[in-house]
Short mmCIF file of C-alpha atoms in Angstrom, two decimals:
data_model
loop_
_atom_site.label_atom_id
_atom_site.label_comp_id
_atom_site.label_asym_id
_atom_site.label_seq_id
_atom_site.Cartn_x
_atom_site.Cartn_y
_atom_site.Cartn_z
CA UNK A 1 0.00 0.00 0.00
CA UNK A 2 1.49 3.04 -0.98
CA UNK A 3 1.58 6.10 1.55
CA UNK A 4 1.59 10.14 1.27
CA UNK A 5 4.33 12.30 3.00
CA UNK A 6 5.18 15.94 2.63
CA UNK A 7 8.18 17.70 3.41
CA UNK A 8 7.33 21.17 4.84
CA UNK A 9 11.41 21.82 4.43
CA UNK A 10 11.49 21.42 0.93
CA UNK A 11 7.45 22.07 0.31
CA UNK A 12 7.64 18.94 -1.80
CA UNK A 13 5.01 16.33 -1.80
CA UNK A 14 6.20 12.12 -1.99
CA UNK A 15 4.46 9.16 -2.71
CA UNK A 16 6.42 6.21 -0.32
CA UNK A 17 5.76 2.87 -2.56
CA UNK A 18 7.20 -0.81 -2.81
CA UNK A 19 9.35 0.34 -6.31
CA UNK A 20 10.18 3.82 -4.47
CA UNK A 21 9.41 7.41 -3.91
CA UNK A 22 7.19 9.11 -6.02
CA UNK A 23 7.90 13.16 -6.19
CA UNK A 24 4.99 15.26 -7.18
CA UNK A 25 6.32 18.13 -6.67
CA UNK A 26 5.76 18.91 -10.76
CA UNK A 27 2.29 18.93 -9.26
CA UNK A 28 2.00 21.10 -7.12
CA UNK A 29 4.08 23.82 -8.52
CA UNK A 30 1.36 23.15 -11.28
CA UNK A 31 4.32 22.51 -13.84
CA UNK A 32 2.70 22.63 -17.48
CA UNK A 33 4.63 20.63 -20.72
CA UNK A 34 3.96 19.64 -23.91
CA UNK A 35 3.68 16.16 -25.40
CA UNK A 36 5.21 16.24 -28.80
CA UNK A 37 5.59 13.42 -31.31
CA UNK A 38 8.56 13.71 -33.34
CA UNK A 39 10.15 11.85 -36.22
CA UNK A 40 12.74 8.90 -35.69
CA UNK A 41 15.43 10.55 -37.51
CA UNK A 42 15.25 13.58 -35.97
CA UNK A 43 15.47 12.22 -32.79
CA UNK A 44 18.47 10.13 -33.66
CA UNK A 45 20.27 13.27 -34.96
CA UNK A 46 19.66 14.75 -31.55
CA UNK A 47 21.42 12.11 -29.44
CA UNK A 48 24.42 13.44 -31.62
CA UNK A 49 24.48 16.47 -29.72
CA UNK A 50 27.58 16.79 -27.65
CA UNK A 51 26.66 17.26 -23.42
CA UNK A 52 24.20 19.96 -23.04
CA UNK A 53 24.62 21.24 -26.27
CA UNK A 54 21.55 23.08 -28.31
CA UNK A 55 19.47 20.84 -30.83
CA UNK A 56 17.64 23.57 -32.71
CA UNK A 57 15.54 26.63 -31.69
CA UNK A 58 11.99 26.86 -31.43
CA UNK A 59 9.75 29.48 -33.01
CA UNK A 60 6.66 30.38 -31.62
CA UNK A 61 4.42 33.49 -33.36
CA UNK A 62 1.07 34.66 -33.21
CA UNK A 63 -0.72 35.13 -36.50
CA UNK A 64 -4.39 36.23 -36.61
CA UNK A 65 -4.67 35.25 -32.74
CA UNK A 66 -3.38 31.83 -33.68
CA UNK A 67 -0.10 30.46 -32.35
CA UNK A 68 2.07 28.99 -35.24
CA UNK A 69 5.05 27.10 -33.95
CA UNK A 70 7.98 25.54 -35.57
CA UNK A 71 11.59 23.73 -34.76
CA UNK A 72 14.65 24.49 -36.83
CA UNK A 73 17.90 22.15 -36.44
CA UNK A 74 20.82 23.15 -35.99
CA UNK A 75 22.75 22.89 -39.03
CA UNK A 76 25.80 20.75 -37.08
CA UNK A 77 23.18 18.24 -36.79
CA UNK A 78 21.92 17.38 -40.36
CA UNK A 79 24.67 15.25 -41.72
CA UNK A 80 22.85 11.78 -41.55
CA UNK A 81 24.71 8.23 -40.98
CA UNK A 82 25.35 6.28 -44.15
CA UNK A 83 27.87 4.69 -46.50
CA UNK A 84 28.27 4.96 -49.95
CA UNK A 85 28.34 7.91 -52.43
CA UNK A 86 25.46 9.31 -51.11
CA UNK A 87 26.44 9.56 -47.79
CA UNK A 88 27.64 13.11 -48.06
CA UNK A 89 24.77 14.56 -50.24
CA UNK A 90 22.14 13.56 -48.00
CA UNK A 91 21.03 15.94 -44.97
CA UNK A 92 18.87 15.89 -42.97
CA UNK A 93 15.76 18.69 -43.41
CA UNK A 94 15.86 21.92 -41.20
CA UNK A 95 12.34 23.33 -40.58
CA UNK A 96 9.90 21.14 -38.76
CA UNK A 97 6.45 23.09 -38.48
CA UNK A 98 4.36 22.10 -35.72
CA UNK A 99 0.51 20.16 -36.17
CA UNK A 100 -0.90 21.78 -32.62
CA UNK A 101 -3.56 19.00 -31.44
CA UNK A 102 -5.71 19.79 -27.94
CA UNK A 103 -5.06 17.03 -24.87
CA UNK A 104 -8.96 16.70 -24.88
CA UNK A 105 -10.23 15.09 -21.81
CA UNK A 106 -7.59 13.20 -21.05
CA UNK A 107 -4.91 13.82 -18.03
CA UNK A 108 -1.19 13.54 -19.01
CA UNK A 109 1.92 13.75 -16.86
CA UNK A 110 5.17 13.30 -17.50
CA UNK A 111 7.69 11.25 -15.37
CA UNK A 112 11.27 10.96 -14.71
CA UNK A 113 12.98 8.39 -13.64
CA UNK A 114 16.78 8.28 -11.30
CA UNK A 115 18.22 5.47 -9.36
CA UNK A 116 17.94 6.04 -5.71
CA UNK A 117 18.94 4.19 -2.27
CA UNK A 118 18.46 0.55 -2.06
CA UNK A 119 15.87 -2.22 -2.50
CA UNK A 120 15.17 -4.88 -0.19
CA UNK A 121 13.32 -6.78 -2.65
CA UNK A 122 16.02 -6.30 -5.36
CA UNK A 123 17.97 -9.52 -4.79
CA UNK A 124 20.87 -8.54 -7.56
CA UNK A 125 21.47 -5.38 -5.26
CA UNK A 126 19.95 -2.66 -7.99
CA UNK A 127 18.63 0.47 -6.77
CA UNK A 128 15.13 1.27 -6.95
CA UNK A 129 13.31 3.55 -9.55
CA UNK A 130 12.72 6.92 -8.01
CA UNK A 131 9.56 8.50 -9.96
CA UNK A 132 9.94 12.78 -10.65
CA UNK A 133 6.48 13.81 -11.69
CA UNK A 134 8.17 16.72 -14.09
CA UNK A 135 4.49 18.17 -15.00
CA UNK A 136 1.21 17.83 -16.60
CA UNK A 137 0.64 17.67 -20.28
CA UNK A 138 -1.03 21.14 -21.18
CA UNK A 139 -0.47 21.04 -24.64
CA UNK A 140 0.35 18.02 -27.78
CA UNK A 141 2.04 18.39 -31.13
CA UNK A 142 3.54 16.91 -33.87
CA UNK A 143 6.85 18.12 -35.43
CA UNK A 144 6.63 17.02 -39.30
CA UNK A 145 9.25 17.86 -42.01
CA UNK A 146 8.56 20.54 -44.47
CA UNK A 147 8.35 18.87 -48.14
CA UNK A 148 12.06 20.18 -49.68
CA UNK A 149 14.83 18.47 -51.38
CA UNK A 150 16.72 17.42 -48.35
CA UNK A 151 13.98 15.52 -47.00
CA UNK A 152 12.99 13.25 -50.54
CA UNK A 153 16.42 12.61 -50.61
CA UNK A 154 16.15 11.36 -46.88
CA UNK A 155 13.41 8.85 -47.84
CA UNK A 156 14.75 7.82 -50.60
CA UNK A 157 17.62 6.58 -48.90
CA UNK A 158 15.61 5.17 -45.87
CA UNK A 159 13.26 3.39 -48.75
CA UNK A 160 16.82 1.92 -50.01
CA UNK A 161 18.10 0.99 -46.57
CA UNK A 162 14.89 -0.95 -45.98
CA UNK A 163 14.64 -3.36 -49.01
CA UNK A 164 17.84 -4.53 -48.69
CA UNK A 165 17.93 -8.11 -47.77
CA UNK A 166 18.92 -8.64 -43.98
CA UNK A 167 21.26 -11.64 -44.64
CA UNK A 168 23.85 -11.91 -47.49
CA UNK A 169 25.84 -14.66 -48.91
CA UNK A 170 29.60 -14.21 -49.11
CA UNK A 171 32.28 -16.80 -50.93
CA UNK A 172 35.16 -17.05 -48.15
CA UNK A 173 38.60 -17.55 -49.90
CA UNK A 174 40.17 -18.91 -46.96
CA UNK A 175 38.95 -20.92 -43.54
CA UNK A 176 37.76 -18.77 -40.75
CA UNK A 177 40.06 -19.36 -38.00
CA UNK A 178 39.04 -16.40 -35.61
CA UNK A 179 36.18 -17.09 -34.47
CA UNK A 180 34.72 -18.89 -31.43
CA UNK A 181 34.88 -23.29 -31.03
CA UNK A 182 31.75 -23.90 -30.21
CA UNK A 183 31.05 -25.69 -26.60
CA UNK A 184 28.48 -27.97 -25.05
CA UNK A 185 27.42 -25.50 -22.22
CA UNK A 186 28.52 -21.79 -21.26
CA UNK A 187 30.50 -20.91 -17.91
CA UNK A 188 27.98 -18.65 -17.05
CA UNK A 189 24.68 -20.83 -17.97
CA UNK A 190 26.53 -23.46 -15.47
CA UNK A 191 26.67 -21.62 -12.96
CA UNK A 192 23.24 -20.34 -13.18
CA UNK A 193 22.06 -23.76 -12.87
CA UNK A 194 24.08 -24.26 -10.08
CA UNK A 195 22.73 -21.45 -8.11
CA UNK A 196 19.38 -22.03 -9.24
CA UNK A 197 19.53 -25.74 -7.81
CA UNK A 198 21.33 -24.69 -4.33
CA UNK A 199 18.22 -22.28 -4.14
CA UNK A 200 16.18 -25.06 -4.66
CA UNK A 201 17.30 -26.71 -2.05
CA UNK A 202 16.63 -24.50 0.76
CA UNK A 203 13.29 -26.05 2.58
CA UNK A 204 11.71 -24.01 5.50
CA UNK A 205 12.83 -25.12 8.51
CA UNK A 206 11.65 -25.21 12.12
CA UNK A 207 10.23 -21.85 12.85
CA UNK A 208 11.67 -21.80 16.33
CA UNK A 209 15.02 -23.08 15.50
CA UNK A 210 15.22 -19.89 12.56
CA UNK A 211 14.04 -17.58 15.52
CA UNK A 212 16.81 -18.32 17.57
CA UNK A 213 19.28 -17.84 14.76
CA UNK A 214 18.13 -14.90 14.22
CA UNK A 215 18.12 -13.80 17.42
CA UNK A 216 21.79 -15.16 18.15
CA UNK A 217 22.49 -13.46 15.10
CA UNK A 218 21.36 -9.79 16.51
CA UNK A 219 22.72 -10.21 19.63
CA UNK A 220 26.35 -9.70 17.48
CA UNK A 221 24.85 -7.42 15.52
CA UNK A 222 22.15 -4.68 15.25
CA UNK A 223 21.49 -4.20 11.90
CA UNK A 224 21.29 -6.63 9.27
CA UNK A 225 20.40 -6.47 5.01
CA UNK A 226 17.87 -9.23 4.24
CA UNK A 227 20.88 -11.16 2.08
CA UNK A 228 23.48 -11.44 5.24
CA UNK A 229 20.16 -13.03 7.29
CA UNK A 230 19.67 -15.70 4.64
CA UNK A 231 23.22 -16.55 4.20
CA UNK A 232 23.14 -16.84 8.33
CA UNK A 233 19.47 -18.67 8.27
CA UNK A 234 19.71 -20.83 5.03
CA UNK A 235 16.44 -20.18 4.73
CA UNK A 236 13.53 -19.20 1.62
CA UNK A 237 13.60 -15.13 1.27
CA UNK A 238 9.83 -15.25 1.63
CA UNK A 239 9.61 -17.38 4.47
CA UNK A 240 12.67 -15.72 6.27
CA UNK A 241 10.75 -12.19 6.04
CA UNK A 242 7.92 -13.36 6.97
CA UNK A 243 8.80 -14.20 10.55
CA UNK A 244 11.00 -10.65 10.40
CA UNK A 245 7.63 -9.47 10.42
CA UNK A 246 7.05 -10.49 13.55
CA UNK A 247 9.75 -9.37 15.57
CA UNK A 248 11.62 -6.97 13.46
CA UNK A 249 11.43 -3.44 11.90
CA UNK A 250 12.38 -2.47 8.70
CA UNK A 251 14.51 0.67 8.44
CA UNK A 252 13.04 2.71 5.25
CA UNK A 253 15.53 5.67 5.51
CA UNK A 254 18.06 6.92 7.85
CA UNK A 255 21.84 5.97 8.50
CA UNK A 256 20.62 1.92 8.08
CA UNK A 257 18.61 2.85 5.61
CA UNK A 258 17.32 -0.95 3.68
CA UNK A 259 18.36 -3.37 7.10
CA UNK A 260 16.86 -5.24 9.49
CA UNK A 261 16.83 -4.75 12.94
CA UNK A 262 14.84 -6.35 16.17
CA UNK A 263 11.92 -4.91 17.35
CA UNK A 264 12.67 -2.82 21.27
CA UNK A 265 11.03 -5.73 23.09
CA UNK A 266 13.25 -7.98 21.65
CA UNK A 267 16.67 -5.64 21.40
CA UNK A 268 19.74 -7.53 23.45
CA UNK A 269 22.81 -6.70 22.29
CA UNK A 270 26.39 -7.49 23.09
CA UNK A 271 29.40 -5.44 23.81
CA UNK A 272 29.05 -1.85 21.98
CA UNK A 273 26.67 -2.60 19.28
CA UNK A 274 24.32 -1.34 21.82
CA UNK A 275 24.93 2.07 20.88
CA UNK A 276 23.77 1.70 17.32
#
């Protein structure tokens, strides 16, 4: 179940769930963006751009009331990938004029998405998604070409590129020796398997013998991620957290932030671990 939190610091509003935080701050600021459907190409020649560097400039003008808006690339950006003679006559087209479409009755947001902190449900040890609610869709377009030479010559050669067969036969003049002998099972695939069957193996065991593991285990220690306690219990994931359930609490943020830890009625520690 997820839960609702708001940070009177930062005035920003989160969503706690089980894949991660949710920020709506986009929302409350009342953030407005527009959804715009571009061409493939054009976004390919954009991922060309070096760092932060600019794309194109956008024109937007008022004629008879109306808004009329249109995207010109940069001219650094045109030269389009290909081989051949015609790879340095073809360019990609400059002006893009805008279709403006309403959102109707539809609600659109717009999300980003950045690794943050530490899952205990992610066995590999991957970060969770954090969720960045950048703003609500207040306006959609589509960017299309403007019919010019530059742009027929740009489908012509895409037209090319796509009839061409995928596989090709080539005469070899000599033996390949390079490449790989081929072998009855990968490293990697075996020890999959192996994992996979030690994994197998693990049976629940007596619930009282895995509570006083555990609790043998925190008198040592105070905190504990959920992958040191199976290594220690030999037990199922599932099974293991459910009885942490019962006598644990799971630390969601702090200085543990993603371990385990006993519950105060059960808390006996050893030594100086109390102070944690």
């Amino acid at each position: 179940m997820d839960c609702f939190d708001y940070d009177s610091t930062k005035q920003t509003y989160i969503i706690m769930s089980e894949k991660g935080e949710v920020d709506l701050t986009g929302a409350k600021q009342n953030t407005g963006v527009w959804l715009v459907k571009v061409p493939k190409y054009l976004s390919q020649q954009w991922a060309k751009a070096s760092g932060r560097g600019e794309v194109g400039k956008l024109r937007i003008v008022k004629n008879q009331g109306k808004a009329e808006v249109s995207f010109t690339l940069n001219e650094e950006l045109t030269a389009i990938d290909c081989v051949g003679e015609k790879a340095s006559s073809v360019r990609a087209p400059r002006d893009h004029p805008f279709t403006m479409q309403t959102v109707g009755g539809q609600t659109l947001a717009v999300f980003t998405e950045n690794p943050s902190g530490q899952s205990e449900d992610r066995s590999d040890g991957s970060a969770p998604d954090k969720l960045v609610l950048e703003g609500v869709v207040v306006q959609r377009a589509e960017c299309r070409p403007a019919v010019s030479e530059n742009y027929m010559q740009l489908k012509r050669l895409q037209i090319e590129e796509s009839s061409k067969p995928v596989r090709l036969s080539q005469q070899l003049e000599k033996p390949v020796t390079t490449n790989y002998k081929p072998v009855s099972n990968h490293t990697y695939n075996v020890e999959y398997e192996k994992k996979k069957k030690e994994e197998g193996k693990r049976a629940r065991g007596d619930k009282q013998q895995v509570l006083d593991m555990l609790f043998s285990a925190f008198e040592k220690h105070q905190y504990y991620n959920i992958k040191d306690l199976v290594d220690i219990t030999k037990q199922p994931v599932t099974f293991l957290k459910e009885i942490l359930h019962d006598i644990g609490i799971y630390n969601v943020k702090g200085t543990h932030k993603n371990t385990w830890e006993l519950r105060p009625e059960y808390r006996h520690y050893q030594g100086e671990e109390k102070s944690d």
